[in-house]
Amino acid sequence: MGLPLAGVKHIIAIASGKGGVGKSTVAMNLAVALSVAGHKVGLLDADIYGPSQPQMLGVADEKPVAEEGQNITPVVKHGVKLMSMGFLIEKDTPMVWRGPMVISALRQMLRQVDWAPLDILVVDMPPGTGDIQLSMAQEVPLSGAVIVSTPQDIALLDARKGLNMFRKVNVPILGIIENMSHYICPQCGHEDHIFGRDGARATAVEFGVPFLGGIPLESQIRALTDAGQPLVIAAPDSLSTIALQGVANQLWQQLEARASQATGPVKIVIE
């Protein structure tokens, strides 16, 4: 386990075993939901090969400030401090880097950015169980990991691998989120479980970890995310926003409870 980040209370990894499950969208909206709830929040886009958070937060044209000899000042939007490789490369430029270069970039974004003070740093992990996941677990003391999956069996196969990978490196599993749990028709409000039903909930029970909730699939999520507008800001009354706020609240309460258990009460002995 690596050294803590000065001034950062909690660090959580938002992960998935495979791509295409909406992990980055969930990570961004959770970060904004935590900020709206009054917490000091940072968002690290650790997907070096496919950074998407600048576009999702609507800051793709901005740049972090980096003065010689000083740490990088991250971009701030909706109260969330953001750092991503997406700020440092051209939009259509592929990252043709080998593992050591990727890990070096990850370390710099962790250690050479002015994150503090933060209540929580949300790390949007790349899909899979490779170098970045292992390096993140070794570089900083993660408070926990959240697994994002859709309900169908194919996605859950890889979600199980991601969950077990974090367990192997002794990172607590804070829970599983079922994204795209059901589709809501914008015209009539009908619910359709197009990807299956309750698969992530059953997996959470199987592995003995919390089920943090299901986030429905609404057409406005795609439209708002493409436009760089977080759902929890642009559509505060939507069912998906309500679900995301519930997940954010659960995560914060769980992190604070774990921190309290780790430190324990102060015992005063009078002799």
PDB file of N, CA and C in Angstrom, residues 203-252:
ATOM      1  N   THR A 203     -25.594 -10.799  -7.628  1.00  0.00           N
ATOM      2  CA  THR A 203     -24.142 -10.937  -7.499  1.00  0.00           C
ATOM      3  C   THR A 203     -23.652 -10.350  -6.184  1.00  0.00           C
ATOM      4  N   ALA A 204     -24.223  -9.224  -5.787  1.00  0.00           N
ATOM      5  CA  ALA A 204     -23.851  -8.616  -4.511  1.00  0.00           C
ATOM      6  C   ALA A 204     -24.164  -9.566  -3.352  1.00  0.00           C
ATOM      7  N   VAL A 205     -25.328 -10.187  -3.399  1.00  0.00           N
ATOM      8  CA  VAL A 205     -25.693 -11.160  -2.361  1.00  0.00           C
ATOM      9  C   VAL A 205     -24.729 -12.337  -2.376  1.00  0.00           C
ATOM     10  N   GLU A 206     -24.405 -12.820  -3.582  1.00  0.00           N
ATOM     11  CA  GLU A 206     -23.501 -13.965  -3.720  1.00  0.00           C
ATOM     12  C   GLU A 206     -22.138 -13.695  -3.098  1.00  0.00           C
ATOM     13  N   PHE A 207     -21.623 -12.465  -3.286  1.00  0.00           N
ATOM     14  CA  PHE A 207     -20.285 -12.133  -2.801  1.00  0.00           C
ATOM     15  C   PHE A 207     -20.298 -11.474  -1.421  1.00  0.00           C
ATOM     16  N   GLY A 208     -21.471 -11.275  -0.871  1.00  0.00           N
ATOM     17  CA  GLY A 208     -21.558 -10.704   0.463  1.00  0.00           C
ATOM     18  C   GLY A 208     -21.121  -9.255   0.537  1.00  0.00           C
ATOM     19  N   VAL A 209     -21.452  -8.471  -0.504  1.00  0.00           N
ATOM     20  CA  VAL A 209     -21.106  -7.045  -0.516  1.00  0.00           C
ATOM     21  C   VAL A 209     -22.388  -6.238  -0.680  1.00  0.00           C
ATOM     22  N   PRO A 210     -22.372  -4.950  -0.317  1.00  0.00           N
ATOM     23  CA  PRO A 210     -23.589  -4.146  -0.423  1.00  0.00           C
ATOM     24  C   PRO A 210     -24.043  -3.970  -1.878  1.00  0.00           C
ATOM     25  N   PHE A 211     -25.354  -4.013  -2.065  1.00  0.00           N
ATOM     26  CA  PHE A 211     -25.927  -3.603  -3.350  1.00  0.00           C
ATOM     27  C   PHE A 211     -26.318  -2.144  -3.192  1.00  0.00           C
ATOM     28  N   LEU A 212     -25.638  -1.255  -3.928  1.00  0.00           N
ATOM     29  CA  LEU A 212     -25.800   0.177  -3.724  1.00  0.00           C
ATOM     30  C   LEU A 212     -27.019   0.754  -4.439  1.00  0.00           C
ATOM     31  N   GLY A 213     -27.552   0.000  -5.401  1.00  0.00           N
ATOM     32  CA  GLY A 213     -28.753   0.465  -6.075  1.00  0.00           C
ATOM     33  C   GLY A 213     -28.692   0.297  -7.571  1.00  0.00           C
ATOM     34  N   GLY A 214     -29.846   0.458  -8.192  1.00  0.00           N
ATOM     35  CA  GLY A 214     -29.949   0.376  -9.642  1.00  0.00           C
ATOM     36  C   GLY A 214     -30.208   1.748 -10.240  1.00  0.00           C
ATOM     37  N   ILE A 215     -29.523   2.053 -11.327  1.00  0.00           N
ATOM     38  CA  ILE A 215     -29.696   3.331 -12.013  1.00  0.00           C
ATOM     39  C   ILE A 215     -30.387   3.066 -13.343  1.00  0.00           C
ATOM     40  N   PRO A 216     -31.581   3.601 -13.538  1.00  0.00           N
ATOM     41  CA  PRO A 216     -32.307   3.325 -14.780  1.00  0.00           C
ATOM     42  C   PRO A 216     -31.643   3.974 -15.990  1.00  0.00           C
ATOM     43  N   LEU A 217     -31.994   3.474 -17.150  1.00  0.00           N
ATOM     44  CA  LEU A 217     -31.505   4.015 -18.417  1.00  0.00           C
ATOM     45  C   LEU A 217     -32.565   4.958 -18.978  1.00  0.00           C
ATOM     46  N   GLU A 218     -32.194   6.229 -19.076  1.00  0.00           N
ATOM     47  CA  GLU A 218     -33.072   7.235 -19.649  1.00  0.00           C
ATOM     48  C   GLU A 218     -32.374   7.874 -20.839  1.00  0.00           C
ATOM     49  N   SER A 219     -33.129   8.224 -21.861  1.00  0.00           N
ATOM     50  CA  SER A 219     -32.522   8.784 -23.070  1.00  0.00           C
ATOM     51  C   SER A 219     -31.790  10.086 -22.796  1.00  0.00           C
ATOM     52  N   GLN A 220     -32.240  10.854 -21.805  1.00  0.00           N
ATOM     53  CA  GLN A 220     -31.595  12.132 -21.532  1.00  0.00           C
ATOM     54  C   GLN A 220     -30.190  11.959 -20.944  1.00  0.00           C
ATOM     55  N   ILE A 221     -29.898  10.797 -20.386  1.00  0.00           N
ATOM     56  CA  ILE A 221     -28.539  10.574 -19.866  1.00  0.00           C
ATOM     57  C   ILE A 221     -27.538  10.672 -21.004  1.00  0.00           C
ATOM     58  N   ARG A 222     -27.835  10.017 -22.123  1.00  0.00           N
ATOM     59  CA  ARG A 222     -26.935  10.054 -23.268  1.00  0.00           C
ATOM     60  C   ARG A 222     -26.804  11.465 -23.813  1.00  0.00           C
ATOM     61  N   ALA A 223     -27.940  12.137 -23.993  1.00  0.00           N
ATOM     62  CA  ALA A 223     -27.930  13.475 -24.583  1.00  0.00           C
ATOM     63  C   ALA A 223     -27.184  14.469 -23.696  1.00  0.00           C
ATOM     64  N   LEU A 224     -27.434  14.436 -22.401  1.00  0.00           N
ATOM     65  CA  LEU A 224     -26.795  15.376 -21.493  1.00  0.00           C
ATOM     66  C   LEU A 224     -25.303  15.093 -21.356  1.00  0.00           C
ATOM     67  N   THR A 225     -24.944  13.814 -21.283  1.00  0.00           N
ATOM     68  CA  THR A 225     -23.532  13.461 -21.144  1.00  0.00           C
ATOM     69  C   THR A 225     -22.746  13.885 -22.371  1.00  0.00           C
ATOM     70  N   ASP A 226     -23.293  13.664 -23.560  1.00  0.00           N
ATOM     71  CA  ASP A 226     -22.626  14.104 -24.785  1.00  0.00           C
ATOM     72  C   ASP A 226     -22.458  15.618 -24.815  1.00  0.00           C
ATOM     73  N   ALA A 227     -23.403  16.324 -24.202  1.00  0.00           N
ATOM     74  CA  ALA A 227     -23.357  17.790 -24.183  1.00  0.00           C
ATOM     75  C   ALA A 227     -22.513  18.337 -23.042  1.00  0.00           C
ATOM     76  N   GLY A 228     -21.920  17.456 -22.245  1.00  0.00           N
ATOM     77  CA  GLY A 228     -21.082  17.906 -21.140  1.00  0.00           C
ATOM     78  C   GLY A 228     -21.863  18.449 -19.965  1.00  0.00           C
ATOM     79  N   GLN A 229     -23.077  17.931 -19.770  1.00  0.00           N
ATOM     80  CA  GLN A 229     -23.914  18.384 -18.661  1.00  0.00           C
ATOM     81  C   GLN A 229     -24.230  17.213 -17.736  1.00  0.00           C
ATOM     82  N   PRO A 230     -23.701  17.204 -16.523  1.00  0.00           N
ATOM     83  CA  PRO A 230     -24.008  16.106 -15.595  1.00  0.00           C
ATOM     84  C   PRO A 230     -25.502  15.994 -15.349  1.00  0.00           C
ATOM     85  N   LEU A 231     -25.994  14.789 -15.374  1.00  0.00           N
ATOM     86  CA  LEU A 231     -27.420  14.537 -15.179  1.00  0.00           C
ATOM     87  C   LEU A 231     -27.900  15.104 -13.855  1.00  0.00           C
ATOM     88  N   VAL A 232     -27.107  14.953 -12.804  1.00  0.00           N
ATOM     89  CA  VAL A 232     -27.562  15.368 -11.472  1.00  0.00           C
ATOM     90  C   VAL A 232     -27.688  16.889 -11.358  1.00  0.00           C
ATOM     91  N   ILE A 233     -27.085  17.619 -12.295  1.00  0.00           N
ATOM     92  CA  ILE A 233     -27.249  19.079 -12.337  1.00  0.00           C
ATOM     93  C   ILE A 233     -28.374  19.464 -13.288  1.00  0.00           C
ATOM     94  N   ALA A 234     -28.357  18.897 -14.488  1.00  0.00           N
ATOM     95  CA  ALA A 234     -29.299  19.295 -15.533  1.00  0.00           C
ATOM     96  C   ALA A 234     -30.702  18.735 -15.329  1.00  0.00           C
ATOM     97  N   ALA A 235     -30.817  17.584 -14.679  1.00  0.00           N
ATOM     98  CA  ALA A 235     -32.133  16.952 -14.467  1.00  0.00           C
ATOM     99  C   ALA A 235     -32.224  16.486 -13.015  1.00  0.00           C
ATOM    100  N   PRO A 236     -32.287  17.423 -12.083  1.00  0.00           N
ATOM    101  CA  PRO A 236     -32.229  17.058 -10.654  1.00  0.00           C
ATOM    102  C   PRO A 236     -33.397  16.217 -10.165  1.00  0.00           C
ATOM    103  N   ASP A 237     -34.522  16.233 -10.899  1.00  0.00           N
ATOM    104  CA  ASP A 237     -35.700  15.490 -10.446  1.00  0.00           C
ATOM    105  C   ASP A 237     -35.876  14.159 -11.161  1.00  0.00           C
ATOM    106  N   SER A 238     -34.935  13.799 -12.040  1.00  0.00           N
ATOM    107  CA  SER A 238     -35.084  12.549 -12.782  1.00  0.00           C
ATOM    108  C   SER A 238     -34.890  11.348 -11.860  1.00  0.00           C
ATOM    109  N   LEU A 239     -35.459  10.222 -12.249  1.00  0.00           N
ATOM    110  CA  LEU A 239     -35.319   9.008 -11.448  1.00  0.00           C
ATOM    111  C   LEU A 239     -33.862   8.575 -11.352  1.00  0.00           C
ATOM    112  N   SER A 240     -33.107   8.788 -12.429  1.00  0.00           N
ATOM    113  CA  SER A 240     -31.691   8.409 -12.412  1.00  0.00           C
ATOM    114  C   SER A 240     -30.903   9.283 -11.443  1.00  0.00           C
ATOM    115  N   THR A 241     -31.219  10.582 -11.415  1.00  0.00           N
ATOM    116  CA  THR A 241     -30.552  11.475 -10.466  1.00  0.00           C
ATOM    117  C   THR A 241     -30.858  11.067  -9.037  1.00  0.00           C
ATOM    118  N   ILE A 242     -32.109  10.758  -8.763  1.00  0.00           N
ATOM    119  CA  ILE A 242     -32.488  10.329  -7.414  1.00  0.00           C
ATOM    120  C   ILE A 242     -31.726   9.070  -7.020  1.00  0.00           C
ATOM    121  N   ALA A 243     -31.578   8.129  -7.978  1.00  0.00           N
ATOM    122  CA  ALA A 243     -30.832   6.902  -7.703  1.00  0.00           C
ATOM    123  C   ALA A 243     -29.360   7.206  -7.448  1.00  0.00           C
ATOM    124  N   LEU A 244     -28.776   8.084  -8.250  1.00  0.00           N
ATOM    125  CA  LEU A 244     -27.363   8.437  -8.080  1.00  0.00           C
ATOM    126  C   LEU A 244     -27.127   9.147  -6.750  1.00  0.00           C
ATOM    127  N   GLN A 245     -28.024  10.026  -6.370  1.00  0.00           N
ATOM    128  CA  GLN A 245     -27.894  10.706  -5.080  1.00  0.00           C
ATOM    129  C   GLN A 245     -27.979   9.707  -3.934  1.00  0.00           C
ATOM    130  N   GLY A 246     -28.844   8.705  -4.082  1.00  0.00           N
ATOM    131  CA  GLY A 246     -28.935   7.676  -3.053  1.00  0.00           C
ATOM    132  C   GLY A 246     -27.653   6.876  -2.932  1.00  0.00           C
ATOM    133  N   VAL A 247     -27.049   6.541  -4.078  1.00  0.00           N
ATOM    134  CA  VAL A 247     -25.778   5.811  -4.063  1.00  0.00           C
ATOM    135  C   VAL A 247     -24.691   6.664  -3.427  1.00  0.00           C
ATOM    136  N   ALA A 248     -24.613   7.944  -3.816  1.00  0.00           N
ATOM    137  CA  ALA A 248     -23.593   8.839  -3.267  1.00  0.00           C
ATOM    138  C   ALA A 248     -23.720   8.943  -1.751  1.00  0.00           C
ATOM    139  N   ASN A 249     -24.950   9.051  -1.257  1.00  0.00           N
ATOM    140  CA  ASN A 249     -25.176   9.146   0.184  1.00  0.00           C
ATOM    141  C   ASN A 249     -24.751   7.867   0.896  1.00  0.00           C
ATOM    142  N   GLN A 250     -25.075   6.717   0.311  1.00  0.00           N
ATOM    143  CA  GLN A 250     -24.666   5.437   0.901  1.00  0.00           C
ATOM    144  C   GLN A 250     -23.143   5.322   0.973  1.00  0.00           C
ATOM    145  N   LEU A 251     -22.485   5.710  -0.118  1.00  0.00           N
ATOM    146  CA  LEU A 251     -21.027   5.618  -0.153  1.00  0.00           C
ATOM    147  C   LEU A 251     -20.395   6.492   0.929  1.00  0.00           C
ATOM    148  N   TRP A 252     -20.885   7.721   1.041  1.00  0.00           N
ATOM    149  CA  TRP A 252     -20.295   8.623   2.034  1.00  0.00           C
ATOM    150  C   TRP A 252     -20.499   8.082   3.454  1.00  0.00           C
TER     151      TRP A 252
END
